[in-house]
mmCIF file of C-alpha atoms and ligand atoms in Angstrom:
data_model
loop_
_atom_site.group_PDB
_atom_site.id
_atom_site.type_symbol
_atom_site.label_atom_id
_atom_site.label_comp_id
_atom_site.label_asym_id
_atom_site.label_seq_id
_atom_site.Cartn_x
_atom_site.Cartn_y
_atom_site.Cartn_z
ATOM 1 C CA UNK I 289 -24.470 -9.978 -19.959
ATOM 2 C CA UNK I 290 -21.989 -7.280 -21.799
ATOM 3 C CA UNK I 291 -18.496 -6.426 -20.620
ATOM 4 C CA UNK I 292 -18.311 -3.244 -18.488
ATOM 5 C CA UNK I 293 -16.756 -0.402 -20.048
ATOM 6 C CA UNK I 294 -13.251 -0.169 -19.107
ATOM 7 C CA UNK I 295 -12.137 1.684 -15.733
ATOM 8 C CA UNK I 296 -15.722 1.582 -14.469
ATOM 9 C CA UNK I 297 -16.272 0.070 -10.990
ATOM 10 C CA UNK I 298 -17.830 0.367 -7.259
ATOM 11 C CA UNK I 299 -21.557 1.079 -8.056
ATOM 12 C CA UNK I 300 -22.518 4.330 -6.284
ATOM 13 C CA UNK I 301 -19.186 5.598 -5.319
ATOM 14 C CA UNK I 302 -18.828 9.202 -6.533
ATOM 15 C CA UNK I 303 -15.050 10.666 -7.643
ATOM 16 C CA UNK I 304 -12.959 7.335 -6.730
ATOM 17 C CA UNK I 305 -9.856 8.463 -4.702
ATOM 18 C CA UNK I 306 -7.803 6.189 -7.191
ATOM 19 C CA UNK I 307 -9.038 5.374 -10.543
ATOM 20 C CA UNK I 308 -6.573 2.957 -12.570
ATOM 21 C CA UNK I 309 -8.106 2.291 -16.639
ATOM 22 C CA UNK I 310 -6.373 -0.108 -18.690
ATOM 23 C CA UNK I 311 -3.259 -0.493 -16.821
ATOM 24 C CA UNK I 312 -0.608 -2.145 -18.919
ATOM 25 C CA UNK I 313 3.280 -2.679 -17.489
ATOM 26 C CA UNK I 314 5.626 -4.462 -19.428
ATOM 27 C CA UNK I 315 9.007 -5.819 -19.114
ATOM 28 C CA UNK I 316 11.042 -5.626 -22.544
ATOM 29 C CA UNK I 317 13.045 -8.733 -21.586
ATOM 30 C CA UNK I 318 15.671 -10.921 -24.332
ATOM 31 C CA UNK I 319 13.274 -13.327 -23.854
ATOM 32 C CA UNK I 320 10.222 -11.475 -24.846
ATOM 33 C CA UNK I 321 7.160 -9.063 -23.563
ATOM 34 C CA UNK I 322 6.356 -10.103 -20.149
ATOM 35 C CA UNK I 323 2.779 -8.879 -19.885
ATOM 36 C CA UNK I 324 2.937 -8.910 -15.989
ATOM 37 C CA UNK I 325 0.243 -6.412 -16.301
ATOM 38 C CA UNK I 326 -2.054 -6.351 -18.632
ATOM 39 C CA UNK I 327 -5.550 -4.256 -18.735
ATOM 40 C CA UNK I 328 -5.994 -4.205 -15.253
ATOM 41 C CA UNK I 329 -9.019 -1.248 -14.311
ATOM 42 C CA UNK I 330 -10.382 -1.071 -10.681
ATOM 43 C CA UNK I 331 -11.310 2.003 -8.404
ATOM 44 C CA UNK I 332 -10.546 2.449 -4.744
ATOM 45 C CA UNK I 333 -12.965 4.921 -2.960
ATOM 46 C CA UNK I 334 -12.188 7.205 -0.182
ATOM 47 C CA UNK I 335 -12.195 5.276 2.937
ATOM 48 C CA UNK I 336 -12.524 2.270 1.645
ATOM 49 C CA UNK I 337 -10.238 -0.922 1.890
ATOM 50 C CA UNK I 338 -9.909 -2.868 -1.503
ATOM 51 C CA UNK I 339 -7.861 -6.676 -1.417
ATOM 52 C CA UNK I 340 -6.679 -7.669 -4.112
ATOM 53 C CA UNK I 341 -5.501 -11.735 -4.581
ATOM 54 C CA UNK I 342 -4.167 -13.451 -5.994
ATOM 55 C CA UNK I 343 -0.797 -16.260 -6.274
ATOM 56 C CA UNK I 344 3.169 -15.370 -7.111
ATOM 57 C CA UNK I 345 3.457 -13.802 -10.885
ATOM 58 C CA UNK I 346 -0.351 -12.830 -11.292
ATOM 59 C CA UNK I 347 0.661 -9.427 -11.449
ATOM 60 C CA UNK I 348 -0.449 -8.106 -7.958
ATOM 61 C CA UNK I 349 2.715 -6.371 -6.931
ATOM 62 C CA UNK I 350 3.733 -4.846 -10.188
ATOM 63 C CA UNK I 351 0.391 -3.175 -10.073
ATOM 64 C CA UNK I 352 1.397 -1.986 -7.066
ATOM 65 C CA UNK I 353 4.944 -0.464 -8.078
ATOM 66 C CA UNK I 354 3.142 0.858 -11.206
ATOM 67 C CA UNK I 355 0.671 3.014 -8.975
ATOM 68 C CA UNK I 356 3.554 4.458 -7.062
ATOM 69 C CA UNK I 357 5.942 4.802 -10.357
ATOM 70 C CA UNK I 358 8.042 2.440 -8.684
ATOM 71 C CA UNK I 359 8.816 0.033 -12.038
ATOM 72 C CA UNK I 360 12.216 -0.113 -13.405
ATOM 73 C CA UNK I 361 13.908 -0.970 -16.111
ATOM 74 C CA UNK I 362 13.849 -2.792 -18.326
ATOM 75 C CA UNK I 363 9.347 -2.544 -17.126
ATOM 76 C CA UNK I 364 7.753 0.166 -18.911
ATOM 77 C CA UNK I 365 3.939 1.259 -18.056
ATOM 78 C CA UNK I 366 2.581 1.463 -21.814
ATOM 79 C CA UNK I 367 1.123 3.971 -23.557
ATOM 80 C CA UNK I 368 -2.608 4.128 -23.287
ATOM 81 C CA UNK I 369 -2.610 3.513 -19.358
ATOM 82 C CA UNK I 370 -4.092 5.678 -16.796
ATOM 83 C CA UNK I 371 -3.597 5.969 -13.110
ATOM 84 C CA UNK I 372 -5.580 8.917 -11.380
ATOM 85 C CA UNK I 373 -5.182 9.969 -8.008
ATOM 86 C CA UNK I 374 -6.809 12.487 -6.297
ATOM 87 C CA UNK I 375 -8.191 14.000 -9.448
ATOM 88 C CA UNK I 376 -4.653 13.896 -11.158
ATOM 89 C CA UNK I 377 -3.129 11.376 -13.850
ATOM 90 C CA UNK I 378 0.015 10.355 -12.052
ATOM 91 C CA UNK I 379 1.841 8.687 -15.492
ATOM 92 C CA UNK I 380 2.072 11.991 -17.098
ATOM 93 C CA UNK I 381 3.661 14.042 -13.569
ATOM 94 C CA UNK I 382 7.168 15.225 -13.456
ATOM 95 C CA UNK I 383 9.424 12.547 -11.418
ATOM 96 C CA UNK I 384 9.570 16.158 -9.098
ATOM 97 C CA UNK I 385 5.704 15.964 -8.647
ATOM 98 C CA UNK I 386 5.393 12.334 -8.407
ATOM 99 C CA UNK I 387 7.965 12.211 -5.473
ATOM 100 C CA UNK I 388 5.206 14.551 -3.778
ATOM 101 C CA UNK I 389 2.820 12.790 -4.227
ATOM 102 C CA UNK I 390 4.515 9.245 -3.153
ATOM 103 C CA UNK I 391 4.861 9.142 0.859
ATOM 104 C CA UNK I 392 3.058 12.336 0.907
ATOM 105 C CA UNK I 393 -0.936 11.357 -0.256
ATOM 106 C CA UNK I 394 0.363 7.795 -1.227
ATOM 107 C CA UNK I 395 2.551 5.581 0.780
ATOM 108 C CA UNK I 396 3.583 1.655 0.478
ATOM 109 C CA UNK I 397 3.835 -0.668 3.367
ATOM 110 C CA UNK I 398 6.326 -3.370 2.092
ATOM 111 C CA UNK I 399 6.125 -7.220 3.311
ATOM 112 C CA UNK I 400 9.554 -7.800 4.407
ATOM 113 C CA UNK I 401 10.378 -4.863 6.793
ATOM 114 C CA UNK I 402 13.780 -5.592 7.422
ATOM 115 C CA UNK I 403 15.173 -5.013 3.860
ATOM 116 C CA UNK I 404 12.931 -1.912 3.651
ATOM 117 C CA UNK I 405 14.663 -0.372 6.347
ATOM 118 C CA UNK I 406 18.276 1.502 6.671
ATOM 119 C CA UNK I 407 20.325 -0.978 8.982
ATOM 120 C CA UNK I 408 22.272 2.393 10.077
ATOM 121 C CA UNK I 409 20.083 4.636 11.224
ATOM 122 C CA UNK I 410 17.702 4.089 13.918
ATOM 123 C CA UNK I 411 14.021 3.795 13.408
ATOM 124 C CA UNK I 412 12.949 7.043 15.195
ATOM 125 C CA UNK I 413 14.978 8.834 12.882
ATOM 126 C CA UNK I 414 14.100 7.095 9.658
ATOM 127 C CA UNK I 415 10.507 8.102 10.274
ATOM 128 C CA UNK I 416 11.166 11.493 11.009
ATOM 129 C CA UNK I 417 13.665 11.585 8.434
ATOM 130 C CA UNK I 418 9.801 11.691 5.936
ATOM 131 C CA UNK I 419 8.503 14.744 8.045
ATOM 132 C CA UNK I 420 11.583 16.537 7.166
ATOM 133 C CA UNK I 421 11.524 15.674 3.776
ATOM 134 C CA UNK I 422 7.683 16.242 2.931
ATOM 135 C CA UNK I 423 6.686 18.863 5.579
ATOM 136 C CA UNK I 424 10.126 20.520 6.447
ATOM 137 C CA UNK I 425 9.578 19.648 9.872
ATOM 138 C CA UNK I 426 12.501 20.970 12.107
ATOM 139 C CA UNK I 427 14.524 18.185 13.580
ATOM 140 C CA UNK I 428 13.259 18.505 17.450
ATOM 141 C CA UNK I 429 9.435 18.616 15.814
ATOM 142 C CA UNK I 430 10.025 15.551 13.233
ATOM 143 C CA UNK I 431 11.249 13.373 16.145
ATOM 144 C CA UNK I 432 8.845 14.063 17.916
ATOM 145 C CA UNK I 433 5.771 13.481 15.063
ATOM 146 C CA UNK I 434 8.046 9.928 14.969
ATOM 147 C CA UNK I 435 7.571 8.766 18.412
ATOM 148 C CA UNK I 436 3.716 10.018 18.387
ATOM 149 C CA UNK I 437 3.336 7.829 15.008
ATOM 150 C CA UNK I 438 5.266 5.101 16.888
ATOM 151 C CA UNK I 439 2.579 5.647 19.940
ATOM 152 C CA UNK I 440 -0.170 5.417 17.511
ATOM 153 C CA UNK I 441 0.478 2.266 16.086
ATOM 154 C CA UNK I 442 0.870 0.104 19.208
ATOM 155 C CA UNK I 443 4.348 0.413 19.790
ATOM 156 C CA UNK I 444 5.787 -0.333 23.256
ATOM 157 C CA UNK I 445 7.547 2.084 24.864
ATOM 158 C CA UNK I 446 8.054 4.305 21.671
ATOM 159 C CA UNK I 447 10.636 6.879 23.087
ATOM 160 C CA UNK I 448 12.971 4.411 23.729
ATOM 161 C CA UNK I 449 12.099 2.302 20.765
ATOM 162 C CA UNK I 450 12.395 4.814 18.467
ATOM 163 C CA UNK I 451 16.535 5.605 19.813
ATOM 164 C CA UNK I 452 16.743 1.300 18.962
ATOM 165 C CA UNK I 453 18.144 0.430 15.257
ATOM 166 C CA UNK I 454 15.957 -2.075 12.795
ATOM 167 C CA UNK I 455 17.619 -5.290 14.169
ATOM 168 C CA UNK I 456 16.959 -4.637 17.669
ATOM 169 C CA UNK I 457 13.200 -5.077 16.812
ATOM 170 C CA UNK I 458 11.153 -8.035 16.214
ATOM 171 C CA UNK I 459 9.226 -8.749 13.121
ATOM 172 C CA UNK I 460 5.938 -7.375 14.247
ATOM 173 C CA UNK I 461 7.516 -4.276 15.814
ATOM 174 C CA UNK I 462 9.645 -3.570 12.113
ATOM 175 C CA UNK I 463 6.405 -3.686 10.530
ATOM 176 C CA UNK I 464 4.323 -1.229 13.062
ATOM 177 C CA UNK I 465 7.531 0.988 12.179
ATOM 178 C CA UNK I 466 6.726 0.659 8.685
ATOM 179 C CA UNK I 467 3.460 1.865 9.067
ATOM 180 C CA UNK I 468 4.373 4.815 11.066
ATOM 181 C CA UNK I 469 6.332 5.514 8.423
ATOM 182 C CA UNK I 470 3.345 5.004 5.672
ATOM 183 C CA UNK I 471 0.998 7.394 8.599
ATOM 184 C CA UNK I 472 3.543 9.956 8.727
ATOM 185 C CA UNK I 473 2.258 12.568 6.249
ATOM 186 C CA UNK I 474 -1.616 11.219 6.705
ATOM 187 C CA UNK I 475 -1.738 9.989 2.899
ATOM 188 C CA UNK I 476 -4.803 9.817 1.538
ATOM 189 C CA UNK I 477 -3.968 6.197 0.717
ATOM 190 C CA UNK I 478 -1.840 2.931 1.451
ATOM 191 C CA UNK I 479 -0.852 0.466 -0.856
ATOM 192 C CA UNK I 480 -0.325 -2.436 1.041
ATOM 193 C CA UNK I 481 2.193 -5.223 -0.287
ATOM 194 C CA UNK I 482 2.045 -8.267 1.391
ATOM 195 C CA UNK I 483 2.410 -6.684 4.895
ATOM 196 C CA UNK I 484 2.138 -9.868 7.232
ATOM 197 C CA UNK I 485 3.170 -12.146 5.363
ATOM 198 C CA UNK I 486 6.755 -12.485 7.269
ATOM 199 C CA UNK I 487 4.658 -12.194 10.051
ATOM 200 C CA UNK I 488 3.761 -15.488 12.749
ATOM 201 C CA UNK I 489 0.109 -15.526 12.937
ATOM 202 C CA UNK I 490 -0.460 -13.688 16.059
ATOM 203 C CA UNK I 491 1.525 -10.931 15.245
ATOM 204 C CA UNK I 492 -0.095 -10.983 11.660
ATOM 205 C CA UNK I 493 -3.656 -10.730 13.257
ATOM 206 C CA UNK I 494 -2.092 -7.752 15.460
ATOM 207 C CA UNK I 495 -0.991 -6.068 12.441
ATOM 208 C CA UNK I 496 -4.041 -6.240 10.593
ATOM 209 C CA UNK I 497 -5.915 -5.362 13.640
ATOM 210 C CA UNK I 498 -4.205 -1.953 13.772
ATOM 211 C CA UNK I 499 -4.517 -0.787 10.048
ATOM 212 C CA UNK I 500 -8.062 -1.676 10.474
ATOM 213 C CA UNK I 501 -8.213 0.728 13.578
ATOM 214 C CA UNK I 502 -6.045 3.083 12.040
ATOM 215 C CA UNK I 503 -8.024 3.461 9.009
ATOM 216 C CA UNK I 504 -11.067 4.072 10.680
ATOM 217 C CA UNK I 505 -9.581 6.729 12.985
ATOM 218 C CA UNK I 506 -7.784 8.622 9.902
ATOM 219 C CA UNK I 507 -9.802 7.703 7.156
ATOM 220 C CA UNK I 508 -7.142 6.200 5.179
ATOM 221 C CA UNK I 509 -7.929 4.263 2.146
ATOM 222 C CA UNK I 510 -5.735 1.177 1.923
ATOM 223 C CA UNK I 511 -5.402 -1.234 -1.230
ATOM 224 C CA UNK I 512 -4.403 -4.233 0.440
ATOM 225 C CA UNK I 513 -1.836 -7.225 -1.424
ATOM 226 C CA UNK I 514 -2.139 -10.054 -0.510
ATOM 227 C CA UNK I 515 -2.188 -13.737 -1.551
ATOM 228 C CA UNK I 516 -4.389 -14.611 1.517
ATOM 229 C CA UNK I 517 -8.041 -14.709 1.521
ATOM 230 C CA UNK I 518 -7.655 -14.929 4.750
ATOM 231 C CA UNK I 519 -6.194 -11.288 5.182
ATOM 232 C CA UNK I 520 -8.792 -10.269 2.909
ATOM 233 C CA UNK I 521 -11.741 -11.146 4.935
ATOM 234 C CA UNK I 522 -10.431 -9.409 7.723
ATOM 235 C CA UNK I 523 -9.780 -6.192 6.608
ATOM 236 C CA UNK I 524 -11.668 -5.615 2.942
ATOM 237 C CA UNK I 525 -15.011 -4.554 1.870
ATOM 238 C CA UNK I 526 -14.298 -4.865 -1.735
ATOM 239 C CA UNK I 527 -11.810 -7.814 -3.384
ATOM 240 C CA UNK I 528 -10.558 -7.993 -6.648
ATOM 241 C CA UNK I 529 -9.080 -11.447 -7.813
ATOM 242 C CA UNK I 530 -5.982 -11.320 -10.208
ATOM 243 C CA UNK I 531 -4.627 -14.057 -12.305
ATOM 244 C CA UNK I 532 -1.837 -13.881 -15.189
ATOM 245 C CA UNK I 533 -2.012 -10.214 -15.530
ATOM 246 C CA UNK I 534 -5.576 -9.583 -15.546
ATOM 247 C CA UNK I 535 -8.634 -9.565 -13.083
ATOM 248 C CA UNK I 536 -10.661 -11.952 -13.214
ATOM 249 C CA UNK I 537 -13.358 -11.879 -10.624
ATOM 250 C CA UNK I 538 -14.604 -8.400 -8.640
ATOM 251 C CA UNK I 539 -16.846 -8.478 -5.874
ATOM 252 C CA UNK I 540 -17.910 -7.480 -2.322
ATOM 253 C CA UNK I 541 -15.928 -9.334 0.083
ATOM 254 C CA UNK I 542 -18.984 -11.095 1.542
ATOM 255 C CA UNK I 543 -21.573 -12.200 -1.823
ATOM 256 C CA UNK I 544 -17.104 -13.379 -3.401
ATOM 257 C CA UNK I 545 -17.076 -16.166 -0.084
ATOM 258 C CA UNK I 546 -20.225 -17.456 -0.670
ATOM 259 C CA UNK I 547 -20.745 -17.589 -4.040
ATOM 260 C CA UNK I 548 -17.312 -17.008 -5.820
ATOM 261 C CA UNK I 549 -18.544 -16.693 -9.513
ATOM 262 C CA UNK I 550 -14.703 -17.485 -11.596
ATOM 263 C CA UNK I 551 -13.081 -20.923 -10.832
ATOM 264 C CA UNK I 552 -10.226 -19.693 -9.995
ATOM 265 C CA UNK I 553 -11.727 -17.824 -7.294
ATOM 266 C CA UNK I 554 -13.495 -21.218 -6.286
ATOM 267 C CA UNK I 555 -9.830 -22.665 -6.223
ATOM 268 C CA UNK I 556 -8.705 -20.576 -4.124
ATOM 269 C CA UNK I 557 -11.461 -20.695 -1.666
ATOM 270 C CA UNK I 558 -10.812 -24.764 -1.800
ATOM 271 C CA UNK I 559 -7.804 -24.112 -0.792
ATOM 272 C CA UNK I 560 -7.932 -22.142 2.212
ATOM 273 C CA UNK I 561 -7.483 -23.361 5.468
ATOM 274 C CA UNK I 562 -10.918 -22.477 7.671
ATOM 275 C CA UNK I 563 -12.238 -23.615 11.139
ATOM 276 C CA UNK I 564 -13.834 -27.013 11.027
ATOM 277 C CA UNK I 565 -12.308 -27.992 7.534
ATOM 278 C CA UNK I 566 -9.577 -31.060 8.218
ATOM 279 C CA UNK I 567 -6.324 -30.294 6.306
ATOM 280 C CA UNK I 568 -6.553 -33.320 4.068
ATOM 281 C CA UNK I 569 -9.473 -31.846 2.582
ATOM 282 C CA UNK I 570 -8.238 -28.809 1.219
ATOM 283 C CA UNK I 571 -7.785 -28.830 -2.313
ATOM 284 C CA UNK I 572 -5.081 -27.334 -4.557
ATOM 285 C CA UNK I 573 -5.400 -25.302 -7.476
ATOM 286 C CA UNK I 574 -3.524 -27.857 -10.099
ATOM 287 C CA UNK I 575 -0.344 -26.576 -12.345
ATOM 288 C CA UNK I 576 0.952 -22.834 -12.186
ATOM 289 C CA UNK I 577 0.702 -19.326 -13.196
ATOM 290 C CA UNK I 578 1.600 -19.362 -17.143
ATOM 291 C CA UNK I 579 4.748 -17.359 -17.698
ATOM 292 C CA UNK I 580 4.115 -14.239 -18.465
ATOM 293 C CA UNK I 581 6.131 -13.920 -21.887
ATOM 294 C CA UNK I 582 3.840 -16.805 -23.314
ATOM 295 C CA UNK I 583 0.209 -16.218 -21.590
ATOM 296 C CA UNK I 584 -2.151 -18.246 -23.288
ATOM 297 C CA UNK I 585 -4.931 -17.432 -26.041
ATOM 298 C CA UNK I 586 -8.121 -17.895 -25.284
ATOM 299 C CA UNK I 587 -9.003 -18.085 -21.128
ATOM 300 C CA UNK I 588 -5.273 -17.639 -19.263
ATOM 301 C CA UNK I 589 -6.933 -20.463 -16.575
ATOM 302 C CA UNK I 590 -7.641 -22.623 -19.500
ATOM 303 C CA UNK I 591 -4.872 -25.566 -18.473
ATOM 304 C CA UNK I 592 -5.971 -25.179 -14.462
ATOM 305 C CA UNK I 593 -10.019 -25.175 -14.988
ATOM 306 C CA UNK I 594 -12.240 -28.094 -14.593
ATOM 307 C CA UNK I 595 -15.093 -26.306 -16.033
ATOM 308 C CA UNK I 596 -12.987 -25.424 -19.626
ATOM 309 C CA UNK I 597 -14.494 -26.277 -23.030
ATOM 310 C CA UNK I 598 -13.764 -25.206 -26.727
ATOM 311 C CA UNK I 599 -15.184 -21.510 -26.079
ATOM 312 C CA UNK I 600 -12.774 -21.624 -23.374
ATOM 313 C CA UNK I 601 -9.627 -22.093 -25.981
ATOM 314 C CA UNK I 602 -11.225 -20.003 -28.976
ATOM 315 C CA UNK I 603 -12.215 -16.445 -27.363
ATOM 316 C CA UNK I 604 -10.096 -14.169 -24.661
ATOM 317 C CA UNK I 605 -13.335 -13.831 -21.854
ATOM 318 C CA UNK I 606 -13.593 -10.143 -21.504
ATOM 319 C CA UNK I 607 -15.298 -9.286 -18.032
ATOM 320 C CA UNK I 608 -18.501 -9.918 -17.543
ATOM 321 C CA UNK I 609 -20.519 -7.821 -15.620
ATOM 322 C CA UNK I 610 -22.840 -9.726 -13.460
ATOM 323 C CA UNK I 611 -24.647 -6.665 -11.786
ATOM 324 C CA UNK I 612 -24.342 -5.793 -7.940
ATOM 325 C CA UNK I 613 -20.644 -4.939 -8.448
ATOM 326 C CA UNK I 614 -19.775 -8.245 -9.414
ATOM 327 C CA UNK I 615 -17.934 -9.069 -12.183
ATOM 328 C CA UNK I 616 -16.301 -12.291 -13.590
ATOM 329 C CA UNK I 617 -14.061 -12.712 -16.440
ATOM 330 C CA UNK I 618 -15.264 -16.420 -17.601
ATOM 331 C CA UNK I 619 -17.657 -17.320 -20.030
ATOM 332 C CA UNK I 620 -19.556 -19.286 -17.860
ATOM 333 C CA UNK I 621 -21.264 -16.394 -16.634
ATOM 334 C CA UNK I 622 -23.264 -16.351 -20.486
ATOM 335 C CA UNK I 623 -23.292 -20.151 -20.188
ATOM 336 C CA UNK I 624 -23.792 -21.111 -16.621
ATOM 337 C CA UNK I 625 -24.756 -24.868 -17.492
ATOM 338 C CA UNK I 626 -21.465 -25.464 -18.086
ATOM 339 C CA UNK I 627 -20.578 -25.815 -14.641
ATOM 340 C CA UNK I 628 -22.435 -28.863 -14.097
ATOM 341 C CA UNK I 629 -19.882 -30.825 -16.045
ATOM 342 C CA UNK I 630 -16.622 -30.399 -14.279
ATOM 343 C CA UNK I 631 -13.582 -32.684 -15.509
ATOM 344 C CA UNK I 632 -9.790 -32.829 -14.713
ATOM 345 C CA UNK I 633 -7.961 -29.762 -15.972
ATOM 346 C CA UNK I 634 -5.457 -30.593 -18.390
ATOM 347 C CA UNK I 635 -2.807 -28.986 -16.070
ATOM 348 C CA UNK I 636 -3.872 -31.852 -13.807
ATOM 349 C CA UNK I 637 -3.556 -34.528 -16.472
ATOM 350 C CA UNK I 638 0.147 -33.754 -17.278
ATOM 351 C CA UNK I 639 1.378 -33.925 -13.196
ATOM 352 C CA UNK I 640 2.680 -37.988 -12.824
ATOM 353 C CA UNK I 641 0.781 -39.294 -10.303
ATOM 354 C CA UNK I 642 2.804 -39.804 -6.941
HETATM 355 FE FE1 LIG N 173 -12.663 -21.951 -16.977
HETATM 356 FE FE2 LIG N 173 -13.565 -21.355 -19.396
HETATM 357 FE FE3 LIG N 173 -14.201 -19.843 -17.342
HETATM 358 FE FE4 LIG N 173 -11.748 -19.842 -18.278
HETATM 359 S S1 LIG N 173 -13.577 -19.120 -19.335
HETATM 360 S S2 LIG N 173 -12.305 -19.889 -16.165
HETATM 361 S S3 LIG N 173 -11.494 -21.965 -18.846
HETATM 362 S S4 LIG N 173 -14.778 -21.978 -17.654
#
């Protein structure tokens, strides 16, 4: 059981579309380093959807802004990280080439629609507004690309929809515009932050629906962000599990569900709501994310684990690779026996008992 060598991932894939090794983003704060990201490797293939999970301040969206060059001050990606795309390292481009590549091969789908959108202008011509940017599209032709993207995601009636301004839409129609947007230039993949959460569950199964339709008809890769396992087994075929800056548990979306190999993946499996399971039985993953300025040595789940012993406090778990794509970053995967002696996490212990 050795740790993988770094970057390496998705057994059999050839030439990953995206390729991130050793991804490190910091934020150079008065109070300290905030590690939000720290060593985080994974591929996405061509084609393929990969979730990745995990709670508030694990490090899932700064990931995201990293890929797309999107961090600001006073973050800094750190020397030593890599981010490849399509055959090219994106940290070293020119801001010039970058902005080519972002909403051109690469595109973000943000969760809350409404704030990613100009009140002003109406949505038609914010999405046309990219083919004239990216393609030079003349004005008559951008429009209408816009209303044909609007068509293709489901819109109603997308002519006179896309004459209508942000707040004349619902939720669910905002976010189809979004993804218009995101289709516009046919990028060769989506990053995908959070994009039903604002959503009420109908519309949120809509929404997922179509980028699972639209993927297959375009071939689209999407990297999916999310903190619901739920959205995850509906639209991924590869997961990776983040928690305080690192990933912890990789997998197929299937063999992660029924046999989720890092506890914290097991948490948050307990924790989600599923057919037949009564609410009062789901479980909650005790205490929260460590700050990031002050992760802890040893395991970062340390305080929240009911498994943890004194190898557990002594020695950072690097990620083990458990063969079929799987890897786990917890030493019980060298010392499996250990799981047969669960106890109250210590993050547990210190919540007063209501
Ligand atoms: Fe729990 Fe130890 Fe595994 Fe960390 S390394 S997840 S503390 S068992």
């Amino acid at each position: 059981m050795t740790p993988p060598p770094k970057g390496a991932d998705a057994p059999g894939a050839e030439a990953p579309l995206l390729s991130v090794t050793d991804l490190r983003t910091y934020f150079h704060t008065n109070n300290g380093v905030a590690r939000a990201v720290d060593g985080v490797s994974f591929t996405v293939a061509q084609g393929e959807t990969v979730g990745l999970v995990g709670e508030s301040g694990c490090g899932k969206s700064v990931t995201a802004l990293s890929l797309m060059r999107l961090i600001q001050s006073p973050g800094r990606i750190e020397p030593g990280s890599s981010v490849r795309f399509e055959g090219t390292e994106l940290l070293t481009l020119s801001e010039a080439d970058m902005r080519r590549v972002r909403g051109n091969r690469m595109a973000m789908v943000f969760q809350e629609p409404m704030s990613a959108l100009n009140p002003v202008f109406t949505v038609g011509d914010q999405i046309a507004e990219v083919a004239r940017i990216h393609s030079r599209a003349s004005r008559r032709d951008a429009w209408r690309q816009a209303v044909a993207m609007l068509e293709l995601t489901g819109m109603p009636a997308p002519e006179q929809r896309a004459h209508e301004y942000p707040h004349q839409l619902s939720g669910g129609m905002r976010q189809r515009v979004l993804i218009a947007m995101a289709l516009m230039m046919n990028p060769a993949l989506i990053v995908a932050d959070e994009p039903t959460t604002a959503l009420d569950v109908t519309i949120q199964a809509q929404i997922l629906e179509l980028l699972a339709d639209l993927q297959r008809r375009t071939g689209t890769s999407i990297l999916m962000i999310t903190h619901d396992l739920g959205v995850i087994a509906e639209t991924a075929r590869r997961v990776i599990v983040m928690y305080a800056g690192e990933v912890v548990e990789q997998s197929a979306v299937g063999p992660l569900f029924a046999t989720p190999h890092h506890p914290y993946t097991e948490g948050l499996l307990a924790a989600m709501p599923r057919m037949g399971r009564r609410r009062d039985r789901l479980r909650v993953i005790p205490g929260t994310v460590p700050p990031p300025t002050d992760w802890p040595t040893g395991c970062r789940f340390r305080a929240r684990c009911q498994y943890s012993w004194d190898r557990c406090a002594n020695e950072h778990p690097p990620l083990y690779d458990l063969g079929d794509g799987r890897r786990s970053r917890c030493h019980l995967a060298v010392e499996p026996g250990r799981r047969a002696h669960p106890h109250e996490p210590l993050a547990a212990q210190a919540v007063p008992a209501r």
